[in-house]
Amino acid sequence: DAGVIQSPRHEVTEMGQEVTLRCKPISGHDYLFWYRQTMMRGLELLIYFNNNVPIDDSGMPEDRFSAKMPNASFSTLKIQPSEPRDSAVYFCASSARDRGSYEQYFGPGTRLTVT
Amino acid sequence: GENVEQHPSTLSVQEGDSAVIKCTYSDSASNYFPWYKQELGKRPQLIIDIRSNVGEKKDQRIAVTLNKTAKHFSLHITETQPEDSAVYFCAVRRTGGGADGLTFGKGTHLIIQP
């Protein structure tokens, strides 16, 4: 398996622009997680899905952030409008809970820079 | 919500010596405690994990111990090697309804001195 795939790997945008990050989980995994990593706040859970349904979005910083999972193999995280404080590395992770494992497999991340 | 404290933030050890990183958590119902290693510019990768029904787990040079009463768990790396240099994160699986995400500690930068 190719592992969790994220695109783009790097994104530079101007304040006020819309940003869309993409994730393809490992095939067969029923959980998908979005995390954000910054020096100041570390790794934070933003939202997660189970069987394509959002379960907990309490970590989403504000209404500018939204996430969708239209099918088992694709998820998006959108920021509109983007702000400089959104600059971070955004990781997607997936896990196969139906196999009795809690292990989360991380994608390579998207490094977002908002100027 | 869950609070995870990790210490130290930086740890420098001589190659061949042991390293110990400690974490405490707040929710006594937490049941899964993984450790991730992250090299510069790379993704976090699981190196070892433990569940709440086990007190200790070992995998070659790496071990994790869990004290549920005190709500703390530790990562032990023996015979450290240069490739062990990285940032290590502890994490705790949340509990309760809809609680499958991980809460991470702030990380420990482990430096192996040659």
Short mmCIF file of C-alpha atoms in Angstrom, two decimals:
data_model
loop_
_atom_site.label_atom_id
_atom_site.label_comp_id
_atom_site.label_asym_id
_atom_site.label_seq_id
_atom_site.Cartn_x
_atom_site.Cartn_y
_atom_site.Cartn_z
CA ASP A 1 0.00 0.00 0.00
CA ALA A 2 1.19 3.54 -0.72
CA GLY A 3 0.28 4.78 2.72
CA VAL A 4 -1.67 7.95 3.45
CA ILE A 5 -1.36 10.40 0.57
CA GLN A 6 -1.64 14.16 0.97
CA SER A 7 -1.59 16.96 -1.56
CA PRO A 8 -0.21 19.45 -2.09
CA ARG A 9 2.99 18.91 -0.11
CA HIS A 10 3.65 22.64 0.04
CA GLU A 11 1.24 25.52 -0.35
CA VAL A 12 2.03 29.22 -0.28
CA THR A 13 -0.89 31.59 -0.46
CA GLU A 14 -1.82 35.13 0.35
CA MET A 15 -4.02 36.14 3.24
CA GLY A 16 -7.68 36.01 2.32
CA GLN A 17 -7.33 33.27 -0.26
CA GLU A 18 -9.09 29.92 -0.05
CA VAL A 19 -6.91 26.89 0.62
CA THR A 20 -7.90 23.25 0.10
CA LEU A 21 -5.83 20.40 1.45
CA ARG A 22 -6.43 16.85 0.29
CA CYS A 23 -6.01 13.42 1.81
CA LYS A 24 -6.35 9.85 0.64
CA PRO A 25 -6.37 7.38 3.56
CA ILE A 26 -4.99 3.88 3.46
CA SER A 27 -7.42 1.60 1.69
CA GLY A 28 -9.70 -0.19 4.13
CA HIS A 29 -9.13 2.19 7.02
CA ASP A 30 -12.36 3.38 8.62
CA TYR A 31 -11.04 6.35 10.60
CA LEU A 32 -9.52 9.54 9.22
CA PHE A 33 -7.96 12.31 11.31
CA TRP A 34 -6.78 15.84 10.52
CA TYR A 35 -4.02 17.29 12.74
CA ARG A 36 -2.19 20.60 12.70
CA GLN A 37 1.41 21.05 13.89
CA THR A 38 3.01 24.35 14.90
CA MET A 39 5.99 25.16 17.08
CA MET A 40 3.82 27.00 19.58
CA ARG A 41 0.92 24.59 19.92
CA GLY A 42 2.46 21.28 18.91
CA LEU A 43 0.29 18.59 17.32
CA GLU A 44 -3.43 19.28 17.64
CA LEU A 45 -6.40 17.23 16.51
CA LEU A 46 -8.73 19.29 14.33
CA ILE A 47 -11.42 16.80 13.32
CA TYR A 48 -11.91 13.12 12.69
CA PHE A 49 -14.27 10.93 10.67
CA ASN A 50 -15.52 7.40 11.13
CA ASN A 51 -16.92 5.71 8.03
CA ASN A 52 -16.99 9.12 6.30
CA VAL A 53 -19.07 10.72 9.07
CA PRO A 54 -17.58 13.60 11.10
CA ILE A 55 -17.48 12.52 14.74
CA ASP A 56 -15.62 15.24 16.60
CA ASP A 57 -14.84 18.68 15.17
CA SER A 58 -14.22 20.40 18.50
CA GLY A 59 -10.62 21.06 17.51
CA MET A 60 -11.51 23.11 14.44
CA PRO A 61 -10.26 26.58 15.33
CA GLU A 62 -13.12 28.59 13.87
CA ASP A 63 -15.72 28.78 11.13
CA ARG A 64 -13.08 29.53 8.54
CA PHE A 65 -12.13 25.85 8.71
CA SER A 66 -14.27 23.11 7.22
CA ALA A 67 -13.67 19.44 6.41
CA LYS A 68 -15.48 16.90 4.30
CA MET A 69 -15.18 13.23 3.50
CA PRO A 70 -17.41 12.50 0.50
CA ASN A 71 -16.24 8.88 0.25
CA ALA A 72 -13.99 6.36 1.94
CA SER A 73 -10.94 7.29 -0.12
CA PHE A 74 -10.93 11.08 -0.03
CA SER A 75 -11.10 13.95 2.43
CA THR A 76 -10.56 17.70 2.20
CA LEU A 77 -9.73 20.38 4.71
CA LYS A 78 -10.63 23.86 3.55
CA ILE A 79 -9.65 27.23 4.99
CA GLN A 80 -11.58 30.24 3.75
CA PRO A 81 -10.39 32.94 4.12
CA SER A 82 -6.85 32.03 5.12
CA GLU A 83 -4.84 34.07 7.64
CA PRO A 84 -1.10 34.17 8.47
CA ARG A 85 -1.74 32.39 11.79
CA ASP A 86 -3.00 29.37 9.83
CA SER A 87 0.58 28.73 8.70
CA ALA A 88 1.44 25.23 9.91
CA VAL A 89 1.99 21.66 8.79
CA TYR A 90 -1.30 19.85 8.36
CA PHE A 91 -1.23 16.08 8.74
CA CYS A 92 -3.85 13.57 7.77
CA ALA A 93 -3.84 10.17 9.49
CA SER A 94 -5.92 7.02 9.16
CA SER A 95 -6.51 3.91 11.21
CA ALA A 96 -8.28 0.58 10.90
CA ARG A 97 -10.25 0.29 14.12
CA ASP A 98 -12.31 -2.58 12.80
CA ARG A 99 -9.12 -4.65 12.92
CA GLY A 100 -8.77 -3.95 16.64
CA SER A 101 -5.89 -1.52 16.26
CA TYR A 102 -5.65 2.03 17.54
CA GLU A 103 -2.50 2.79 15.53
CA GLN A 104 -2.74 5.91 13.41
CA TYR A 105 -0.71 6.14 10.21
CA PHE A 106 0.30 9.66 9.26
CA GLY A 107 0.62 11.12 5.80
CA PRO A 108 3.65 13.23 4.80
CA GLY A 109 1.85 16.46 5.65
CA THR A 110 1.10 19.69 3.82
CA ARG A 111 3.24 22.68 4.77
CA LEU A 112 1.01 25.74 4.50
CA THR A 113 2.42 29.25 4.44
CA VAL A 114 0.02 32.17 4.44
CA THR A 115 1.64 35.54 3.71
CA GLY B 1 -10.42 17.71 27.98
CA GLU B 2 -7.36 15.53 28.25
CA ASN B 3 -4.13 17.22 29.32
CA VAL B 4 -0.77 15.62 28.51
CA GLU B 5 2.47 16.90 30.00
CA GLN B 6 5.79 15.71 28.59
CA HIS B 7 9.29 16.12 30.08
CA PRO B 8 11.99 17.01 29.36
CA SER B 9 11.60 19.24 26.32
CA THR B 10 15.23 18.59 25.34
CA LEU B 11 17.40 15.62 26.30
CA SER B 12 21.05 15.20 25.38
CA VAL B 13 22.75 11.85 26.05
CA GLN B 14 26.00 10.22 25.09
CA GLU B 15 25.84 7.56 22.43
CA GLY B 16 25.39 4.19 24.10
CA ASP B 17 23.70 5.63 27.20
CA SER B 18 20.01 5.31 28.01
CA ALA B 19 17.32 7.95 27.54
CA VAL B 20 14.06 8.28 29.45
CA ILE B 21 11.14 10.52 28.53
CA LYS B 22 8.14 10.92 30.80
CA CYS B 23 4.52 11.89 30.29
CA THR B 24 1.61 12.46 32.60
CA TYR B 25 -2.06 12.58 31.67
CA SER B 26 -5.23 13.76 33.35
CA ASP B 27 -8.05 11.40 32.34
CA SER B 28 -7.94 8.23 34.42
CA ALA B 29 -10.17 6.48 31.86
CA SER B 30 -7.61 6.80 29.06
CA ASN B 31 -6.71 3.38 27.66
CA TYR B 32 -4.13 3.71 24.90
CA PHE B 33 -0.70 5.36 25.03
CA PRO B 34 1.44 5.52 21.88
CA TRP B 35 4.86 7.04 21.33
CA TYR B 36 5.75 8.67 18.02
CA LYS B 37 9.13 9.58 16.59
CA GLN B 38 9.42 12.50 14.20
CA GLU B 39 12.55 13.31 12.27
CA LEU B 40 13.07 16.80 10.90
CA GLY B 41 10.66 17.50 8.06
CA LYS B 42 9.08 14.06 8.26
CA ARG B 43 5.81 12.61 9.49
CA PRO B 44 5.30 11.24 13.01
CA GLN B 45 5.81 7.48 13.07
CA LEU B 46 4.67 5.08 15.76
CA ILE B 47 7.55 3.37 17.55
CA ILE B 48 5.75 1.65 20.40
CA ASP B 49 2.39 1.71 22.15
CA ILE B 50 0.78 0.28 25.25
CA ARG B 51 -2.76 -0.33 26.40
CA SER B 52 -4.08 0.27 29.88
CA ASN B 53 -4.28 -3.42 30.76
CA VAL B 54 -0.50 -3.81 30.43
CA GLY B 55 2.19 -2.34 32.69
CA GLU B 56 5.20 -2.65 30.42
CA LYS B 57 6.03 -3.42 26.82
CA LYS B 58 9.40 -3.88 25.17
CA ASP B 59 10.60 -3.94 21.57
CA GLN B 60 14.34 -4.44 21.23
CA ARG B 61 16.01 -1.26 22.58
CA ILE B 62 12.72 0.53 23.23
CA ALA B 63 10.37 0.01 26.17
CA VAL B 64 7.32 1.76 27.56
CA THR B 65 6.07 1.58 31.14
CA LEU B 66 2.66 2.62 32.37
CA ASN B 67 1.58 3.53 35.90
CA LYS B 68 -2.19 3.90 35.79
CA THR B 69 -2.49 4.86 39.44
CA ALA B 70 -0.11 7.76 39.06
CA LYS B 71 -1.31 8.48 35.51
CA HIS B 72 2.10 8.55 33.94
CA PHE B 73 3.98 6.57 31.34
CA SER B 74 7.57 6.62 30.16
CA LEU B 75 9.64 5.80 27.10
CA HIS B 76 12.97 4.11 27.65
CA ILE B 77 15.62 3.85 24.94
CA THR B 78 18.71 1.81 25.76
CA GLU B 79 22.08 1.73 23.97
CA THR B 80 21.25 4.93 22.13
CA GLN B 81 22.54 5.40 18.59
CA PRO B 82 22.91 8.49 16.37
CA GLU B 83 19.80 7.52 14.40
CA ASP B 84 17.76 7.84 17.59
CA SER B 85 18.17 11.63 17.36
CA ALA B 86 14.68 13.03 16.69
CA VAL B 87 11.66 14.57 18.40
CA TYR B 88 9.60 12.08 20.40
CA PHE B 89 5.93 12.63 21.20
CA CYS B 90 3.81 10.82 23.71
CA ALA B 91 0.08 10.70 23.11
CA VAL B 92 -3.07 9.58 24.85
CA ARG B 93 -6.21 8.29 23.22
CA ARG B 94 -9.21 10.20 24.37
CA THR B 95 -12.13 8.40 25.97
CA GLY B 96 -15.83 8.91 26.01
CA GLY B 97 -18.33 9.31 23.23
CA GLY B 98 -16.73 10.20 19.92
CA ALA B 99 -13.31 10.24 21.50
CA ASP B 100 -10.88 8.47 19.22
CA GLY B 101 -8.42 11.22 18.49
CA LEU B 102 -5.03 11.50 20.13
CA THR B 103 -3.91 14.25 22.49
CA PHE B 104 -0.17 14.77 22.13
CA GLY B 105 2.50 15.99 24.50
CA LYS B 106 4.64 18.92 23.39
CA GLY B 107 7.54 16.70 22.38
CA THR B 108 11.09 15.93 23.51
CA HIS B 109 14.05 16.74 21.30
CA LEU B 110 16.46 13.86 21.85
CA ILE B 111 20.06 14.58 20.91
CA ILE B 112 22.58 11.74 20.80
CA GLN B 113 26.09 13.03 21.34
CA PRO B 114 28.80 10.99 19.55
#
